GROMACS .gro file of C-alpha atoms in nm:
model
  169
    1UNK     CA    1  -0.174  -0.840   2.107
    2UNK     CA    2  -0.328  -0.958   1.782
    3UNK     CA    3  -0.424  -1.322   1.748
    4UNK     CA    4  -0.256  -1.537   1.486
    5UNK     CA    5  -0.463  -1.561   1.168
    6UNK     CA    6  -0.336  -1.877   0.994
    7UNK     CA    7  -0.636  -1.917   0.761
    8UNK     CA    8  -0.576  -1.598   0.564
    9UNK     CA    9  -0.298  -1.478   0.344
   10UNK     CA   10  -0.195  -1.134   0.473
   11UNK     CA   11  -0.034  -0.911   0.212
   12UNK     CA   12   0.124  -0.580   0.310
   13UNK     CA   13   0.157  -0.345   0.014
   14UNK     CA   14   0.397  -0.056   0.052
   15UNK     CA   15   0.559   0.218  -0.157
   16UNK     CA   16   0.934   0.169  -0.140
   17UNK     CA   17   1.006   0.524  -0.258
   18UNK     CA   18   0.824   0.669   0.043
   19UNK     CA   19   1.038   0.475   0.291
   20UNK     CA   20   1.397   0.509   0.402
   21UNK     CA   21   1.640   0.216   0.381
   22UNK     CA   22   1.572   0.094   0.736
   23UNK     CA   23   1.194   0.106   0.686
   24UNK     CA   24   1.223  -0.092   0.360
   25UNK     CA   25   1.425  -0.356   0.545
   26UNK     CA   26   1.165  -0.362   0.822
   27UNK     CA   27   0.890  -0.422   0.565
   28UNK     CA   28   1.076  -0.722   0.426
   29UNK     CA   29   1.141  -0.851   0.779
   30UNK     CA   30   0.765  -0.862   0.840
   31UNK     CA   31   0.754  -1.168   0.615
   32UNK     CA   32   0.943  -1.361   0.882
   33UNK     CA   33   0.666  -1.312   1.139
   34UNK     CA   34   0.443  -1.589   1.003
   35UNK     CA   35   0.430  -1.812   0.694
   36UNK     CA   36   0.112  -1.643   0.567
   37UNK     CA   37   0.249  -1.283   0.566
   38UNK     CA   38   0.383  -1.123   0.245
   39UNK     CA   39   0.533  -0.774   0.196
   40UNK     CA   40   0.480  -0.649  -0.160
   41UNK     CA   41   0.632  -0.336  -0.313
   42UNK     CA   42   0.350  -0.170  -0.508
   43UNK     CA   43   0.602  -0.004  -0.741
   44UNK     CA   44   0.734  -0.338  -0.867
   45UNK     CA   45   0.401  -0.470  -0.994
   46UNK     CA   46   0.282  -0.436  -1.354
   47UNK     CA   47  -0.036  -0.227  -1.369
   48UNK     CA   48  -0.057  -0.192  -1.751
   49UNK     CA   49  -0.367  -0.413  -1.765
   50UNK     CA   50  -0.563  -0.133  -1.594
   51UNK     CA   51  -0.393   0.161  -1.765
   52UNK     CA   52  -0.590   0.463  -1.888
   53UNK     CA   53  -0.517   0.811  -2.019
   54UNK     CA   54  -0.623   1.136  -1.852
   55UNK     CA   55  -0.563   1.512  -1.861
   56UNK     CA   56  -0.296   1.602  -1.607
   57UNK     CA   57  -0.430   1.955  -1.557
   58UNK     CA   58  -0.720   1.805  -1.363
   59UNK     CA   59  -0.481   1.675  -1.096
   60UNK     CA   60  -0.187   1.908  -1.060
   61UNK     CA   61  -0.047   2.231  -1.197
   62UNK     CA   62   0.318   2.121  -1.185
   63UNK     CA   63   0.292   1.942  -1.522
   64UNK     CA   64   0.240   2.093  -1.865
   65UNK     CA   65  -0.122   2.198  -1.902
   66UNK     CA   66  -0.331   2.015  -2.159
   67UNK     CA   67  -0.094   1.721  -2.139
   68UNK     CA   68  -0.234   1.372  -2.155
   69UNK     CA   69  -0.062   1.103  -1.955
   70UNK     CA   70  -0.105   0.733  -1.889
   71UNK     CA   71  -0.187   0.632  -1.533
   72UNK     CA   72   0.117   0.402  -1.522
   73UNK     CA   73   0.344   0.692  -1.624
   74UNK     CA   74   0.194   0.918  -1.359
   75UNK     CA   75   0.251   0.661  -1.085
   76UNK     CA   76   0.624   0.658  -1.173
   77UNK     CA   77   0.669   1.035  -1.136
   78UNK     CA   78   0.866   1.159  -0.833
   79UNK     CA   79   0.660   1.148  -0.517
   80UNK     CA   80   0.543   1.496  -0.415
   81UNK     CA   81   0.250   1.606  -0.200
   82UNK     CA   82   0.053   1.725  -0.504
   83UNK     CA   83   0.058   1.376  -0.653
   84UNK     CA   84   0.024   1.164  -0.342
   85UNK     CA   85  -0.357   1.170  -0.318
   86UNK     CA   86  -0.411   1.037  -0.670
   87UNK     CA   87  -0.134   0.786  -0.627
   88UNK     CA   88  -0.283   0.648  -0.305
   89UNK     CA   89  -0.633   0.634  -0.452
   90UNK     CA   90  -0.500   0.444  -0.754
   91UNK     CA   91  -0.312   0.206  -0.524
   92UNK     CA   92  -0.630   0.121  -0.339
   93UNK     CA   93  -0.831   0.058  -0.654
   94UNK     CA   94  -0.562  -0.135  -0.840
   95UNK     CA   95  -0.473  -0.348  -0.544
   96UNK     CA   96  -0.830  -0.459  -0.492
   97UNK     CA   97  -0.883  -0.518  -0.866
   98UNK     CA   98  -0.579  -0.737  -0.888
   99UNK     CA   99  -0.611  -0.906  -0.548
  100UNK     CA  100  -0.450  -1.249  -0.572
  101UNK     CA  101  -0.309  -1.203  -0.922
  102UNK     CA  102  -0.080  -0.927  -0.796
  103UNK     CA  103   0.058  -1.152  -0.526
  104UNK     CA  104   0.136  -1.423  -0.781
  105UNK     CA  105   0.298  -1.168  -1.014
  106UNK     CA  106   0.528  -1.049  -0.738
  107UNK     CA  107   0.635  -1.413  -0.690
  108UNK     CA  108   0.549  -1.384  -0.323
  109UNK     CA  109   0.297  -1.669  -0.340
  110UNK     CA  110   0.208  -1.965  -0.558
  111UNK     CA  111  -0.115  -1.972  -0.763
  112UNK     CA  112  -0.251  -2.261  -0.556
  113UNK     CA  113  -0.236  -2.044  -0.242
  114UNK     CA  114  -0.513  -1.817  -0.377
  115UNK     CA  115  -0.875  -1.924  -0.362
  116UNK     CA  116  -1.115  -1.865  -0.650
  117UNK     CA  117  -1.327  -1.629  -0.440
  118UNK     CA  118  -1.055  -1.361  -0.397
  119UNK     CA  119  -1.240  -1.226  -0.095
  120UNK     CA  120  -1.045  -0.937   0.052
  121UNK     CA  121  -1.049  -0.711   0.353
  122UNK     CA  122  -0.877  -0.375   0.315
  123UNK     CA  123  -0.699  -0.161   0.576
  124UNK     CA  124  -0.452   0.124   0.548
  125UNK     CA  125  -0.259   0.337   0.792
  126UNK     CA  126   0.029   0.580   0.813
  127UNK     CA  127   0.334   0.548   1.036
  128UNK     CA  128   0.492   0.824   1.245
  129UNK     CA  129   0.821   0.954   1.110
  130UNK     CA  130   1.013   0.851   1.420
  131UNK     CA  131   0.811   0.534   1.472
  132UNK     CA  132   0.918   0.186   1.379
  133UNK     CA  133   0.711  -0.020   1.140
  134UNK     CA  134   0.524  -0.277   1.343
  135UNK     CA  135   0.495  -0.062   1.655
  136UNK     CA  136   0.124  -0.004   1.693
  137UNK     CA  137  -0.068   0.077   2.007
  138UNK     CA  138  -0.416  -0.071   1.982
  139UNK     CA  139  -0.547  -0.103   2.339
  140UNK     CA  140  -0.894  -0.201   2.218
  141UNK     CA  141  -0.761  -0.447   1.960
  142UNK     CA  142  -0.823  -0.216   1.664
  143UNK     CA  143  -0.751   0.144   1.571
  144UNK     CA  144  -1.020   0.333   1.386
  145UNK     CA  145  -1.059   0.708   1.335
  146UNK     CA  146  -0.793   0.783   1.591
  147UNK     CA  147  -0.657   1.112   1.460
  148UNK     CA  148  -0.596   1.320   1.771
  149UNK     CA  149  -0.309   1.563   1.706
  150UNK     CA  150  -0.217   1.385   1.384
  151UNK     CA  151  -0.297   1.654   1.131
  152UNK     CA  152  -0.144   1.948   1.316
  153UNK     CA  153   0.147   1.775   1.488
  154UNK     CA  154   0.496   1.804   1.339
  155UNK     CA  155   0.563   1.453   1.471
  156UNK     CA  156   0.339   1.306   1.204
  157UNK     CA  157   0.368   1.309   0.830
  158UNK     CA  158   0.234   1.082   0.564
  159UNK     CA  159   0.547   0.886   0.485
  160UNK     CA  160   0.403   0.543   0.445
  161UNK     CA  161   0.083   0.381   0.340
  162UNK     CA  162   0.058   0.018   0.426
  163UNK     CA  163  -0.217  -0.153   0.242
  164UNK     CA  164  -0.308  -0.474   0.405
  165UNK     CA  165  -0.512  -0.717   0.206
  166UNK     CA  166  -0.633  -1.033   0.369
  167UNK     CA  167  -0.719  -1.296   0.113
  168UNK     CA  168  -0.935  -1.576   0.240
  169UNK     CA  169  -0.779  -1.904   0.138
   0.00000   0.00000   0.00000
Protein backbone atom coordinates (compact mmCIF):
# COMPACT_ATOMS: atom_id res chain seq x y z
CA UNK A 1 0.00 0.00 0.00
CA UNK A 2 1.38 3.39 -0.96
CA UNK A 3 1.92 5.96 1.75
CA UNK A 4 -0.01 9.22 1.67
CA UNK A 5 2.01 12.01 0.05
CA UNK A 6 0.38 15.23 1.34
CA UNK A 7 3.29 17.53 0.46
CA UNK A 8 3.05 17.07 -3.30
CA UNK A 9 0.41 17.85 -5.84
CA UNK A 10 -0.23 14.65 -7.81
CA UNK A 11 -1.59 15.20 -11.30
CA UNK A 12 -2.79 12.28 -13.41
CA UNK A 13 -2.87 13.13 -17.10
CA UNK A 14 -4.93 10.88 -19.33
CA UNK A 15 -6.24 10.72 -22.89
CA UNK A 16 -10.03 10.60 -22.72
CA UNK A 17 -10.35 9.30 -26.28
CA UNK A 18 -8.36 6.17 -25.40
CA UNK A 19 -10.69 5.27 -22.53
CA UNK A 20 -14.21 3.92 -22.41
CA UNK A 21 -16.96 5.70 -20.45
CA UNK A 22 -16.39 3.71 -17.24
CA UNK A 23 -12.63 4.31 -17.33
CA UNK A 24 -13.16 8.06 -17.83
CA UNK A 25 -15.45 8.09 -14.79
CA UNK A 26 -12.85 6.15 -12.81
CA UNK A 27 -10.21 8.73 -13.70
CA UNK A 28 -12.39 11.53 -12.38
CA UNK A 29 -13.17 9.51 -9.24
CA UNK A 30 -9.44 9.38 -8.46
CA UNK A 31 -9.69 13.04 -7.46
CA UNK A 32 -11.77 11.98 -4.46
CA UNK A 33 -8.94 9.87 -3.01
CA UNK A 34 -7.04 12.80 -1.51
CA UNK A 35 -7.18 16.62 -1.66
CA UNK A 36 -3.84 16.81 -3.51
CA UNK A 37 -4.80 14.50 -6.44
CA UNK A 38 -5.98 15.93 -9.78
CA UNK A 39 -7.07 14.07 -12.94
CA UNK A 40 -6.43 16.14 -16.08
CA UNK A 41 -7.60 15.30 -19.59
CA UNK A 42 -4.63 16.02 -21.86
CA UNK A 43 -6.96 16.63 -24.81
CA UNK A 44 -8.65 19.58 -23.10
CA UNK A 45 -5.50 21.64 -22.58
CA UNK A 46 -4.31 24.35 -24.97
CA UNK A 47 -0.91 23.42 -26.43
CA UNK A 48 -0.69 26.21 -29.05
CA UNK A 49 2.14 27.91 -27.15
CA UNK A 50 4.41 25.00 -28.12
CA UNK A 51 3.04 24.40 -31.61
CA UNK A 52 5.32 23.66 -34.56
CA UNK A 53 4.98 22.49 -38.16
CA UNK A 54 6.41 19.26 -39.56
CA UNK A 55 6.23 16.98 -42.61
CA UNK A 56 3.70 14.23 -41.96
CA UNK A 57 5.43 11.77 -44.30
CA UNK A 58 8.16 11.38 -41.67
CA UNK A 59 5.66 9.91 -39.21
CA UNK A 60 2.99 7.97 -41.05
CA UNK A 61 1.96 6.96 -44.54
CA UNK A 62 -1.79 7.26 -43.91
CA UNK A 63 -1.76 11.03 -44.58
CA UNK A 64 -1.10 12.84 -47.84
CA UNK A 65 2.61 12.75 -48.59
CA UNK A 66 4.48 16.05 -48.58
CA UNK A 67 1.79 17.52 -46.36
CA UNK A 68 2.78 19.90 -43.61
CA UNK A 69 0.79 19.86 -40.42
CA UNK A 70 0.81 21.64 -37.08
CA UNK A 71 1.54 19.54 -34.02
CA UNK A 72 -1.74 20.63 -32.41
CA UNK A 73 -3.68 19.48 -35.51
CA UNK A 74 -1.92 16.13 -35.50
CA UNK A 75 -2.76 15.51 -31.84
CA UNK A 76 -6.47 15.94 -32.68
CA UNK A 77 -6.49 13.29 -35.43
CA UNK A 78 -8.29 10.01 -34.69
CA UNK A 79 -6.23 7.75 -32.47
CA UNK A 80 -4.68 4.90 -34.45
CA UNK A 81 -1.63 2.76 -33.73
CA UNK A 82 0.45 4.55 -36.38
CA UNK A 83 0.00 7.86 -34.58
CA UNK A 84 0.12 6.75 -30.97
CA UNK A 85 3.91 6.81 -30.56
CA UNK A 86 4.27 10.43 -31.65
CA UNK A 87 1.24 11.43 -29.66
CA UNK A 88 2.59 9.87 -26.46
CA UNK A 89 6.04 11.37 -26.97
CA UNK A 90 4.49 14.81 -27.47
CA UNK A 91 2.36 14.32 -24.35
CA UNK A 92 5.45 13.63 -22.26
CA UNK A 93 7.35 16.64 -23.56
CA UNK A 94 4.45 19.09 -23.43
CA UNK A 95 3.34 18.01 -20.01
CA UNK A 96 6.77 18.55 -18.52
CA UNK A 97 7.20 21.88 -20.33
CA UNK A 98 3.94 23.18 -19.01
CA UNK A 99 4.09 21.57 -15.56
CA UNK A 100 2.11 23.75 -13.16
CA UNK A 101 0.73 26.11 -15.81
CA UNK A 102 -1.23 23.25 -17.37
CA UNK A 103 -2.83 22.42 -14.07
CA UNK A 104 -3.92 26.02 -13.59
CA UNK A 105 -5.27 26.17 -17.16
CA UNK A 106 -7.40 23.09 -16.58
CA UNK A 107 -8.87 24.87 -13.53
CA UNK A 108 -7.95 21.88 -11.40
CA UNK A 109 -5.77 23.95 -9.07
CA UNK A 110 -5.23 27.55 -8.04
CA UNK A 111 -2.04 29.44 -8.98
CA UNK A 112 -1.01 29.70 -5.34
CA UNK A 113 -0.88 25.89 -5.10
CA UNK A 114 2.11 25.76 -7.47
CA UNK A 115 5.59 26.58 -6.24
CA UNK A 116 8.02 28.65 -8.28
CA UNK A 117 10.40 25.70 -8.64
CA UNK A 118 8.01 23.52 -10.70
CA UNK A 119 10.02 20.45 -9.73
CA UNK A 120 8.41 17.38 -11.24
CA UNK A 121 8.73 13.63 -11.13
CA UNK A 122 7.39 11.73 -14.14
CA UNK A 123 5.88 8.23 -14.34
CA UNK A 124 3.74 6.52 -16.94
CA UNK A 125 2.08 3.15 -17.26
CA UNK A 126 -0.51 1.27 -19.27
CA UNK A 127 -3.56 -0.51 -17.89
CA UNK A 128 -4.80 -3.96 -18.88
CA UNK A 129 -7.94 -3.95 -21.01
CA UNK A 130 -9.94 -5.89 -18.45
CA UNK A 131 -8.29 -4.20 -15.48
CA UNK A 132 -9.74 -1.41 -13.43
CA UNK A 133 -7.94 1.88 -13.13
CA UNK A 134 -6.36 2.01 -9.71
CA UNK A 135 -5.80 -1.74 -9.44
CA UNK A 136 -2.05 -2.12 -9.34
CA UNK A 137 -0.02 -4.93 -7.86
CA UNK A 138 3.26 -3.57 -6.57
CA UNK A 139 4.56 -6.07 -4.00
CA UNK A 140 7.88 -4.26 -3.70
CA UNK A 141 6.27 -0.83 -3.48
CA UNK A 142 7.13 0.13 -7.07
CA UNK A 143 6.80 -1.41 -10.51
CA UNK A 144 9.67 -0.92 -12.91
CA UNK A 145 10.48 -2.79 -16.12
CA UNK A 146 7.93 -5.47 -15.35
CA UNK A 147 6.95 -6.56 -18.84
CA UNK A 148 6.60 -10.34 -18.59
CA UNK A 149 4.01 -11.53 -21.12
CA UNK A 150 2.87 -7.97 -21.81
CA UNK A 151 3.95 -7.58 -25.41
CA UNK A 152 2.78 -10.96 -26.69
CA UNK A 153 -0.30 -11.46 -24.52
CA UNK A 154 -3.74 -10.74 -25.95
CA UNK A 155 -4.79 -9.66 -22.46
CA UNK A 156 -2.75 -6.49 -22.78
CA UNK A 157 -3.06 -3.60 -25.14
CA UNK A 158 -2.00 -0.01 -24.90
CA UNK A 159 -5.34 1.58 -24.12
CA UNK A 160 -4.29 4.11 -21.56
CA UNK A 161 -1.30 6.17 -20.69
CA UNK A 162 -1.46 7.74 -17.30
CA UNK A 163 1.07 10.44 -16.88
CA UNK A 164 1.63 11.21 -13.28
CA UNK A 165 3.37 14.42 -12.45
CA UNK A 166 4.23 15.17 -8.87
CA UNK A 167 4.77 18.86 -8.33
CA UNK A 168 6.61 19.75 -5.18
CA UNK A 169 4.69 22.45 -3.38
